[in-house]
């Protein structure tokens, strides 16, 4: 039983994707049913596994050449089980929601095929027992996200965005793959379990390559989780349909990077962790600043995602070599639910406003869309870290880690970002749902159909309650952390304040401060007042600190310039001067030699005689 | 039917048969060609399925006397190294005949040439006699020339035809000199590869001599595989070639040189191999990076595919240069994968050319809306081209990178960049330009592949890529004994200098 | 075996020639082409009969003047086959002769007789006589289109230059006789060292070699070839390219390997230079040619270079390669000229461009022409490939003797590549050349022409795909030269 169930988690979405591609590309309803049925099956199988607290690996050999053996295995442990639930649960809600959201779009079968493929790939990452296998699914996630982001490929922006997402990810994967090569070259294995055992027995097994390995694998996470400096793809990826944004940028794909880090946590050494922590912190800060000045509803959420991912990555980094990545995974889990909820709520709004995404053309939607508003509000509060919602607890763990790690600068940064988070989220909330309508669009808005609101309500449950489910303790088991004695829910409620009051209070203060500022600035505002106060800084924040422009220049200056040189060399020197030159020289030689044949008999006779003289002279006097 | 001679001679006999048919039997030519290549494919599938990967030595072996005076024999067989290649070649040949529907003029002559080419290719991969190996390969030279010349396209057709032909002949002749030198050095008794291997294992050639013979084989075969800087014929030639010729040539014929290096040069000239590998590793960067960058600048789809095909050959070279079991295995996997991929890509670009009349990418755009099937397959092919897992190219390239790391670190890093990033950049840019974006009005009457019969060749090739991509052991497991034998011979040479 | 029985083949050919010449007086004009077909049948019969001859060991006749060994027999068969095909070409070309087609056939047969004697020459006297019989006949054959200025001019050029080279040859003979006191090859080879090392003999031998080099059109004695080939009627050009060249080769083989093996062995260096130059000159000059005949002239110079490669290797394998190569060369060249004759029937052109559209007009002719050209270019599965392969193999196998052989092999390789360029250029014209404005009518072929085409194709493929038989014959023939 145990050998079959994990496959039942993994394979249904793949089969659905294949079936839709081969047979149901013209039948939207069948495609949707297949896709949703598949993810439901995966969810059910995951729940059974979860209930049984299954663990272990089932595998077969995928590739065996020389010293390289790659097992294709499905590894179950608390971390992967939790992640399975996140992916299938949040994913399932999004599948259902998509049915309503894409009503009437002719490309729906293709969409569901992509969605199923994506689910398959994501589940594959979660279940991988082997680093190369993980890389395989890693790439598959990349390509399926490419297909989904570019779903409306006729729109140039979507086409560009999907391309950018894939290519940026590829840069990260470049490091990831090299990291794998290095791991294999150093240890001779790519199996996660075996690597872990080996490193536990012999901590210095990686030798001098340790830092390099850690950082190279981290490159993969930087790409997928859109960390600085590869963060540029994520906001653009909002060109995809909103459920895709919810799936990719909330629950799954971007979380894969963090999941990867927690999977290979034992490989990371102190210098690598320091770099990881700082990259995470920097991303959190930059993204939060950018989010503050965006006007596109989904982009704000996208930057918010970036920022929260920065938190998670930072949490991995500050955990220290003796610590665990539990904090990161905890935040990942809670974030998955409330960020998915936020995206789906945003989708609901966008759907109601006929694809209007500019928040300054919205307003007063709270009354028109009560379910959307309330769930959105809950998710916002969770994201900001308002107790007792789930986000508060998971974020607090990170604050505590930073505090206990004596990374005072990082701690300040995290608190500051928490304040910024509240500020931009309240800005969003106030502008979209409160205040006057800022254009005609909201006038006709009404609540979305149940197929869309039910997933919202479902997701609201973990958003509110996940803080009490003991997710951190569940995860801790995977890393051999003894669970703290269970107390009553009331004790749990105030635990952060009793256990480590400074971070908890600092976080709460940041939330209040950020919320207050946003309340002051944006209550009833018709235009954004911030540019007036911040001037040029505001512009920088709005224009994303010009990273895209910088990269464009950089790419144009290096890669495209090199391509130009290579092409010119190929065209003019190799194919031109050398090849055509040789050809021309031979041809010219032929024409020149032909001139000897004058046709004149006297010349020939003379040359013949000269030839005889030459031969005789050479032979006799050599 | 599981008989190698049957597989090889089916197309050749069919070519003769078509030549003897009256000129007016237009329908029959295509039918006979389809039947012949189809039978070949069936035979190849049965050989592949019947191959026993546990056994060592040659299977399905056939040996006849041919020119006794020189020790030349007709000797065909398969082992782990070529069993996949034969299958791939038969598959591509069948697909190439399938997509030749677009040919309307001089069909009789056309199918004769295509079949001659196919037979030559199949024979080359099945040969275990150096002379036969070369003989079969050269069978394809003249058909390629005429195919490109008569049914080719583009303003540069003439130039491309001659350039390709001369380059290929030069490469083949240099390799021939190398092969003859090998024969002479081995005592002029036999061209039989097995005999030579045994003989040279006991009486190795002096290292200095090995070195120059290996140099001849390396550059001779290298030119055939478009080793940088002898690659400029390839993109130009493929751009000018008719679909089937491009498929057969880029897909299969080009692998001949790589196969020769692995099959002949490495095991027979181990010391020579050692002395040249650093050069080869450097040159392969020329393929991977330089040609990848050149591909970035192409505006014509076939030029892009041609350069990309040249770039992919770099991985096979790198795998060979690594002289490791992983690398060489990877190189062979790359050969099979790229064979299917190149054939598929050129088949699709041929379809596009046939429908659009141009392959200038700037003039396309939004075609995915009009051609969902062809577009979908081409997008998949392009993903395969940038080494996406699930397609056969990935295990090949990954094995090459893993294998090459030990010997060439910097080169591996750069090759990895070429594989993952540069390839992705040009492929995705092409997808963006051709398939995505708003559909153009001028293409609003385009019709996609109408029925299963038309879709068949593309589906078959794609299926091949996917099957070998998902289950690479189908290829790698049979290969293990022979590859480790070859690598041991070369590595053993370092141990006892 | 009596002396006259031994030269039975030659006698039969000469008799056929005389018969044709005489019967021409009696036969009505409209039936004259039957004369040629009879001659063709007779030659074919003699060719078949030649296989009835068995040689337990070489026979030396007429006081050692004449030798009948495997080498001689190989060449005699070669010449018979060549003449047979040339007769067919000549018949197909008959419409372009003003008169006297039977004379043309008869002259061809006389030239054939000369060649067959040359194959057996074991003495400088027979060498001279046989060669002159061939050459003088060719003077006439060359200028046979007597209303065409080009033909006459070619005849005159050939006559004067040929006479000049014959002058050198005769002078060389005199010097040899003066130095050694004998004209017999084997006796000369057995002369005391003092004689062999004398300058007189060296100069004499060199002058003889010059005369032979003139025949095979090796650099620097090749100047006559392009003009004569171009001016002569197509069948004559074909016979010049195949028969006359092979006659030169067989004499060269005898002189080089029998008459003075010790002396010639020391001339390896100059031979290599001559070979390389011949190869390069031939292929380079062929590139810009627009006339097929002129192209074939340069091609024949280049092929003389390839044949000399076998001399360079100085081994039995090399000579066997030369013989095999000649076999392939025969079928290829005659196939090309036969096709050219048929395709250009009724016109007076020899421009390659006028072959345009042949691919559509007559796929058969186009195919045969392509096979011939491809074989000359040396591509499998045709005879030319195996010949070049054998030559290269023999050169590389002997390369340890003289390092220059590597260089000459490299030059040969280069020459092959360049030669592909112009041979394939002709194929290009045939299949996708710019066609003349009006669609030309399809070409009708008579059965003898078809048979001859079939014979050429069969020969090309047979030698290419199943070379073992002919290779054995060639090796046997090569063995009849004295190898130490």
PDB file of C-alpha atoms in Angstrom, chain A residues 151-336:
ATOM      1  CA  UNK A 151      -1.160  31.290 -21.516  1.00  0.00           C
ATOM      2  CA  UNK A 152      -2.439  34.364 -23.318  1.00  0.00           C
ATOM      3  CA  UNK A 153       0.504  34.171 -25.671  1.00  0.00           C
ATOM      4  CA  UNK A 154      -1.089  36.394 -28.238  1.00  0.00           C
ATOM      5  CA  UNK A 155      -0.550  39.286 -25.819  1.00  0.00           C
ATOM      6  CA  UNK A 156       3.004  40.475 -26.338  1.00  0.00           C
ATOM      7  CA  UNK A 157       3.408  41.322 -22.659  1.00  0.00           C
ATOM      8  CA  UNK A 158       2.461  37.811 -21.606  1.00  0.00           C
ATOM      9  CA  UNK A 159       4.746  36.275 -24.200  1.00  0.00           C
ATOM     10  CA  UNK A 160       7.641  38.421 -23.043  1.00  0.00           C
ATOM     11  CA  UNK A 161       6.917  37.731 -19.404  1.00  0.00           C
ATOM     12  CA  UNK A 162       6.870  33.977 -19.835  1.00  0.00           C
ATOM     13  CA  UNK A 163      10.118  34.099 -21.724  1.00  0.00           C
ATOM     14  CA  UNK A 164      11.712  36.278 -19.090  1.00  0.00           C
ATOM     15  CA  UNK A 165      10.539  33.997 -16.299  1.00  0.00           C
ATOM     16  CA  UNK A 166      11.949  30.935 -17.928  1.00  0.00           C
ATOM     17  CA  UNK A 167      15.255  32.496 -18.847  1.00  0.00           C
ATOM     18  CA  UNK A 168      15.819  34.037 -15.446  1.00  0.00           C
ATOM     19  CA  UNK A 169      15.078  30.689 -13.903  1.00  0.00           C
ATOM     20  CA  UNK A 170      17.517  29.111 -16.269  1.00  0.00           C
ATOM     21  CA  UNK A 171      20.299  31.312 -14.966  1.00  0.00           C
ATOM     22  CA  UNK A 172      19.580  30.007 -11.502  1.00  0.00           C
ATOM     23  CA  UNK A 173      19.374  26.451 -12.749  1.00  0.00           C
ATOM     24  CA  UNK A 174      22.779  26.843 -14.290  1.00  0.00           C
ATOM     25  CA  UNK A 175      24.176  27.204 -10.784  1.00  0.00           C
ATOM     26  CA  UNK A 176      21.978  24.434  -9.495  1.00  0.00           C
ATOM     27  CA  UNK A 177      23.181  21.948 -12.078  1.00  0.00           C
ATOM     28  CA  UNK A 178      26.801  22.872 -11.489  1.00  0.00           C
ATOM     29  CA  UNK A 179      26.174  22.411  -7.797  1.00  0.00           C
ATOM     30  CA  UNK A 180      24.890  18.933  -8.514  1.00  0.00           C
ATOM     31  CA  UNK A 181      27.924  18.110 -10.597  1.00  0.00           C
ATOM     32  CA  UNK A 182      30.115  19.318  -7.771  1.00  0.00           C
ATOM     33  CA  UNK A 183      28.195  17.328  -5.168  1.00  0.00           C
ATOM     34  CA  UNK A 184      28.530  14.214  -7.248  1.00  0.00           C
ATOM     35  CA  UNK A 185      32.190  14.812  -7.985  1.00  0.00           C
ATOM     36  CA  UNK A 186      32.892  15.275  -4.266  1.00  0.00           C
ATOM     37  CA  UNK A 187      30.718  12.592  -2.744  1.00  0.00           C
ATOM     38  CA  UNK A 188      29.824  10.247  -5.563  1.00  0.00           C
ATOM     39  CA  UNK A 189      26.141  10.264  -4.791  1.00  0.00           C
ATOM     40  CA  UNK A 190      23.154  12.479  -5.422  1.00  0.00           C
ATOM     41  CA  UNK A 191      20.722  10.655  -3.189  1.00  0.00           C
ATOM     42  CA  UNK A 192      19.409  12.968  -0.495  1.00  0.00           C
ATOM     43  CA  UNK A 193      19.128  10.310   2.168  1.00  0.00           C
ATOM     44  CA  UNK A 194      22.546   8.917   1.512  1.00  0.00           C
ATOM     45  CA  UNK A 195      24.108  12.362   1.400  1.00  0.00           C
ATOM     46  CA  UNK A 196      22.532  13.254   4.703  1.00  0.00           C
ATOM     47  CA  UNK A 197      23.712  10.068   6.365  1.00  0.00           C
ATOM     48  CA  UNK A 198      27.172  10.550   4.999  1.00  0.00           C
ATOM     49  CA  UNK A 199      27.401  14.141   6.154  1.00  0.00           C
ATOM     50  CA  UNK A 200      26.091  13.278   9.594  1.00  0.00           C
ATOM     51  CA  UNK A 201      28.688  10.577  10.014  1.00  0.00           C
ATOM     52  CA  UNK A 202      31.470  12.630   8.520  1.00  0.00           C
ATOM     53  CA  UNK A 203      30.668  16.347   8.702  1.00  0.00           C
ATOM     54  CA  UNK A 204      33.655  17.511   6.667  1.00  0.00           C
ATOM     55  CA  UNK A 205      32.987  15.203   3.757  1.00  0.00           C
ATOM     56  CA  UNK A 206      32.470  18.021   1.310  1.00  0.00           C
ATOM     57  CA  UNK A 207      35.850  19.532   2.096  1.00  0.00           C
ATOM     58  CA  UNK A 208      36.762  22.788   0.458  1.00  0.00           C
ATOM     59  CA  UNK A 209      33.904  22.527  -1.988  1.00  0.00           C
ATOM     60  CA  UNK A 210      31.305  22.910   0.746  1.00  0.00           C
ATOM     61  CA  UNK A 211      30.688  26.632   0.397  1.00  0.00           C
ATOM     62  CA  UNK A 212      30.717  26.470  -3.370  1.00  0.00           C
ATOM     63  CA  UNK A 213      28.228  23.606  -3.352  1.00  0.00           C
ATOM     64  CA  UNK A 214      25.949  25.428  -0.973  1.00  0.00           C
ATOM     65  CA  UNK A 215      26.000  28.627  -2.946  1.00  0.00           C
ATOM     66  CA  UNK A 216      25.584  26.929  -6.316  1.00  0.00           C
ATOM     67  CA  UNK A 217      22.546  25.021  -5.157  1.00  0.00           C
ATOM     68  CA  UNK A 218      21.289  28.231  -3.636  1.00  0.00           C
ATOM     69  CA  UNK A 219      21.509  29.725  -7.130  1.00  0.00           C
ATOM     70  CA  UNK A 220      18.695  27.397  -8.096  1.00  0.00           C
ATOM     71  CA  UNK A 221      16.637  28.655  -5.196  1.00  0.00           C
ATOM     72  CA  UNK A 222      17.457  32.248  -6.088  1.00  0.00           C
ATOM     73  CA  UNK A 223      16.028  31.670  -9.532  1.00  0.00           C
ATOM     74  CA  UNK A 224      12.875  29.836  -8.554  1.00  0.00           C
ATOM     75  CA  UNK A 225      12.143  31.844  -5.441  1.00  0.00           C
ATOM     76  CA  UNK A 226      12.908  35.058  -7.272  1.00  0.00           C
ATOM     77  CA  UNK A 227      15.505  36.307  -4.858  1.00  0.00           C
ATOM     78  CA  UNK A 228      17.704  39.267  -5.576  1.00  0.00           C
ATOM     79  CA  UNK A 229      19.383  39.504  -8.095  1.00  0.00           C
ATOM     80  CA  UNK A 230      17.140  37.185 -10.117  1.00  0.00           C
ATOM     81  CA  UNK A 231      13.902  38.638  -8.799  1.00  0.00           C
ATOM     82  CA  UNK A 232      12.990  40.499 -11.957  1.00  0.00           C
ATOM     83  CA  UNK A 233      10.855  37.825 -13.527  1.00  0.00           C
ATOM     84  CA  UNK A 234       8.226  37.499 -10.864  1.00  0.00           C
ATOM     85  CA  UNK A 235       6.372  40.829 -11.183  1.00  0.00           C
ATOM     86  CA  UNK A 236       6.245  40.453 -14.953  1.00  0.00           C
ATOM     87  CA  UNK A 237       4.851  36.986 -14.524  1.00  0.00           C
ATOM     88  CA  UNK A 238       1.650  38.605 -13.333  1.00  0.00           C
ATOM     89  CA  UNK A 239       0.724  38.696 -17.003  1.00  0.00           C
ATOM     90  CA  UNK A 240      -0.567  35.185 -16.600  1.00  0.00           C
ATOM     91  CA  UNK A 241      -4.154  34.478 -15.548  1.00  0.00           C
ATOM     92  CA  UNK A 242      -4.686  35.330 -11.904  1.00  0.00           C
ATOM     93  CA  UNK A 243      -5.176  31.762 -10.668  1.00  0.00           C
ATOM     94  CA  UNK A 244      -1.807  31.000 -12.164  1.00  0.00           C
ATOM     95  CA  UNK A 245      -0.326  33.856 -10.225  1.00  0.00           C
ATOM     96  CA  UNK A 246      -1.918  32.425  -7.132  1.00  0.00           C
ATOM     97  CA  UNK A 247      -0.590  28.979  -7.814  1.00  0.00           C
ATOM     98  CA  UNK A 248       2.863  29.916  -8.950  1.00  0.00           C
ATOM     99  CA  UNK A 249       3.542  32.934  -6.847  1.00  0.00           C
ATOM    100  CA  UNK A 250       1.927  31.949  -3.665  1.00  0.00           C
ATOM    101  CA  UNK A 251       1.837  28.310  -2.889  1.00  0.00           C
ATOM    102  CA  UNK A 252       4.144  26.438  -5.103  1.00  0.00           C
ATOM    103  CA  UNK A 253       6.766  27.400  -7.621  1.00  0.00           C
ATOM    104  CA  UNK A 254       8.352  30.233  -5.715  1.00  0.00           C
ATOM    105  CA  UNK A 255       8.142  28.164  -2.571  1.00  0.00           C
ATOM    106  CA  UNK A 256      10.137  25.456  -4.293  1.00  0.00           C
ATOM    107  CA  UNK A 257      13.327  27.404  -3.743  1.00  0.00           C
ATOM    108  CA  UNK A 258      12.759  27.528  -0.018  1.00  0.00           C
ATOM    109  CA  UNK A 259      11.761  23.894  -0.040  1.00  0.00           C
ATOM    110  CA  UNK A 260      14.968  23.047  -1.849  1.00  0.00           C
ATOM    111  CA  UNK A 261      16.996  24.891   0.764  1.00  0.00           C
ATOM    112  CA  UNK A 262      15.282  23.035   3.547  1.00  0.00           C
ATOM    113  CA  UNK A 263      15.910  19.774   1.720  1.00  0.00           C
ATOM    114  CA  UNK A 264      19.621  20.363   1.339  1.00  0.00           C
ATOM    115  CA  UNK A 265      19.995  22.262   4.569  1.00  0.00           C
ATOM    116  CA  UNK A 266      22.577  19.789   5.808  1.00  0.00           C
ATOM    117  CA  UNK A 267      24.796  20.684   2.869  1.00  0.00           C
ATOM    118  CA  UNK A 268      24.988  24.356   3.722  1.00  0.00           C
ATOM    119  CA  UNK A 269      27.908  25.611   5.770  1.00  0.00           C
ATOM    120  CA  UNK A 270      28.295  28.837   7.724  1.00  0.00           C
ATOM    121  CA  UNK A 271      29.596  31.156   4.967  1.00  0.00           C
ATOM    122  CA  UNK A 272      26.928  29.929   2.599  1.00  0.00           C
ATOM    123  CA  UNK A 273      24.244  30.505   5.226  1.00  0.00           C
ATOM    124  CA  UNK A 274      25.464  34.042   5.810  1.00  0.00           C
ATOM    125  CA  UNK A 275      25.187  34.825   2.131  1.00  0.00           C
ATOM    126  CA  UNK A 276      21.746  33.232   2.037  1.00  0.00           C
ATOM    127  CA  UNK A 277      20.561  35.275   4.988  1.00  0.00           C
ATOM    128  CA  UNK A 278      21.699  38.533   3.468  1.00  0.00           C
ATOM    129  CA  UNK A 279      20.275  37.769   0.059  1.00  0.00           C
ATOM    130  CA  UNK A 280      16.969  36.977   1.721  1.00  0.00           C
ATOM    131  CA  UNK A 281      17.033  40.134   3.809  1.00  0.00           C
ATOM    132  CA  UNK A 282      17.965  42.307   0.857  1.00  0.00           C
ATOM    133  CA  UNK A 283      15.201  40.805  -1.247  1.00  0.00           C
ATOM    134  CA  UNK A 284      12.669  41.309   1.510  1.00  0.00           C
ATOM    135  CA  UNK A 285      13.605  44.968   1.848  1.00  0.00           C
ATOM    136  CA  UNK A 286      13.847  45.848  -1.835  1.00  0.00           C
ATOM    137  CA  UNK A 287      10.654  44.073  -2.727  1.00  0.00           C
ATOM    138  CA  UNK A 288       8.730  45.712   0.103  1.00  0.00           C
ATOM    139  CA  UNK A 289       9.945  49.129  -1.003  1.00  0.00           C
ATOM    140  CA  UNK A 290       8.932  48.432  -4.575  1.00  0.00           C
ATOM    141  CA  UNK A 291       5.543  47.122  -3.474  1.00  0.00           C
ATOM    142  CA  UNK A 292       4.817  50.399  -1.749  1.00  0.00           C
ATOM    143  CA  UNK A 293       4.668  52.317  -4.978  1.00  0.00           C
ATOM    144  CA  UNK A 294       3.021  49.924  -7.414  1.00  0.00           C
ATOM    145  CA  UNK A 295      -0.414  50.641  -8.782  1.00  0.00           C
ATOM    146  CA  UNK A 296      -1.202  47.302 -10.328  1.00  0.00           C
ATOM    147  CA  UNK A 297      -3.162  45.142  -7.940  1.00  0.00           C
ATOM    148  CA  UNK A 298      -1.415  41.927  -8.851  1.00  0.00           C
ATOM    149  CA  UNK A 299       2.004  43.490  -8.965  1.00  0.00           C
ATOM    150  CA  UNK A 300       1.680  44.698  -5.421  1.00  0.00           C
ATOM    151  CA  UNK A 301       0.949  41.166  -4.407  1.00  0.00           C
ATOM    152  CA  UNK A 302       3.812  39.921  -6.515  1.00  0.00           C
ATOM    153  CA  UNK A 303       6.290  42.203  -4.756  1.00  0.00           C
ATOM    154  CA  UNK A 304       4.780  41.224  -1.506  1.00  0.00           C
ATOM    155  CA  UNK A 305       5.450  37.621  -2.402  1.00  0.00           C
ATOM    156  CA  UNK A 306       9.030  38.481  -3.215  1.00  0.00           C
ATOM    157  CA  UNK A 307       9.389  40.156   0.088  1.00  0.00           C
ATOM    158  CA  UNK A 308       7.901  37.254   2.018  1.00  0.00           C
ATOM    159  CA  UNK A 309      10.113  34.816   0.155  1.00  0.00           C
ATOM    160  CA  UNK A 310      12.992  36.970   1.235  1.00  0.00           C
ATOM    161  CA  UNK A 311      11.819  36.327   4.769  1.00  0.00           C
ATOM    162  CA  UNK A 312      11.854  32.612   4.258  1.00  0.00           C
ATOM    163  CA  UNK A 313      15.254  32.587   2.672  1.00  0.00           C
ATOM    164  CA  UNK A 314      16.545  34.777   5.432  1.00  0.00           C
ATOM    165  CA  UNK A 315      15.042  32.345   7.910  1.00  0.00           C
ATOM    166  CA  UNK A 316      17.086  29.561   6.360  1.00  0.00           C
ATOM    167  CA  UNK A 317      20.178  31.699   6.497  1.00  0.00           C
ATOM    168  CA  UNK A 318      19.880  32.790  10.105  1.00  0.00           C
ATOM    169  CA  UNK A 319      19.055  29.296  11.312  1.00  0.00           C
ATOM    170  CA  UNK A 320      22.782  28.596  11.589  1.00  0.00           C
ATOM    171  CA  UNK A 321      24.586  25.348  10.946  1.00  0.00           C
ATOM    172  CA  UNK A 322      23.195  23.800  14.112  1.00  0.00           C
ATOM    173  CA  UNK A 323      19.694  24.999  13.525  1.00  0.00           C
ATOM    174  CA  UNK A 324      16.863  23.849  11.312  1.00  0.00           C
ATOM    175  CA  UNK A 325      14.959  25.410   8.465  1.00  0.00           C
ATOM    176  CA  UNK A 326      11.698  24.867  10.286  1.00  0.00           C
ATOM    177  CA  UNK A 327      10.965  28.582  10.528  1.00  0.00           C
ATOM    178  CA  UNK A 328      11.260  28.999   6.789  1.00  0.00           C
ATOM    179  CA  UNK A 329       9.031  26.040   6.051  1.00  0.00           C
ATOM    180  CA  UNK A 330       6.518  27.187   8.615  1.00  0.00           C
ATOM    181  CA  UNK A 331       6.246  30.578   7.027  1.00  0.00           C
ATOM    182  CA  UNK A 332       6.118  28.947   3.660  1.00  0.00           C
ATOM    183  CA  UNK A 333       3.114  26.898   4.673  1.00  0.00           C
ATOM    184  CA  UNK A 334       1.133  29.733   6.186  1.00  0.00           C
ATOM    185  CA  UNK A 335       2.160  32.122   3.463  1.00  0.00           C
ATOM    186  CA  UNK A 336       0.980  29.668   0.855  1.00  0.00           C
TER     187      UNK A 336
END
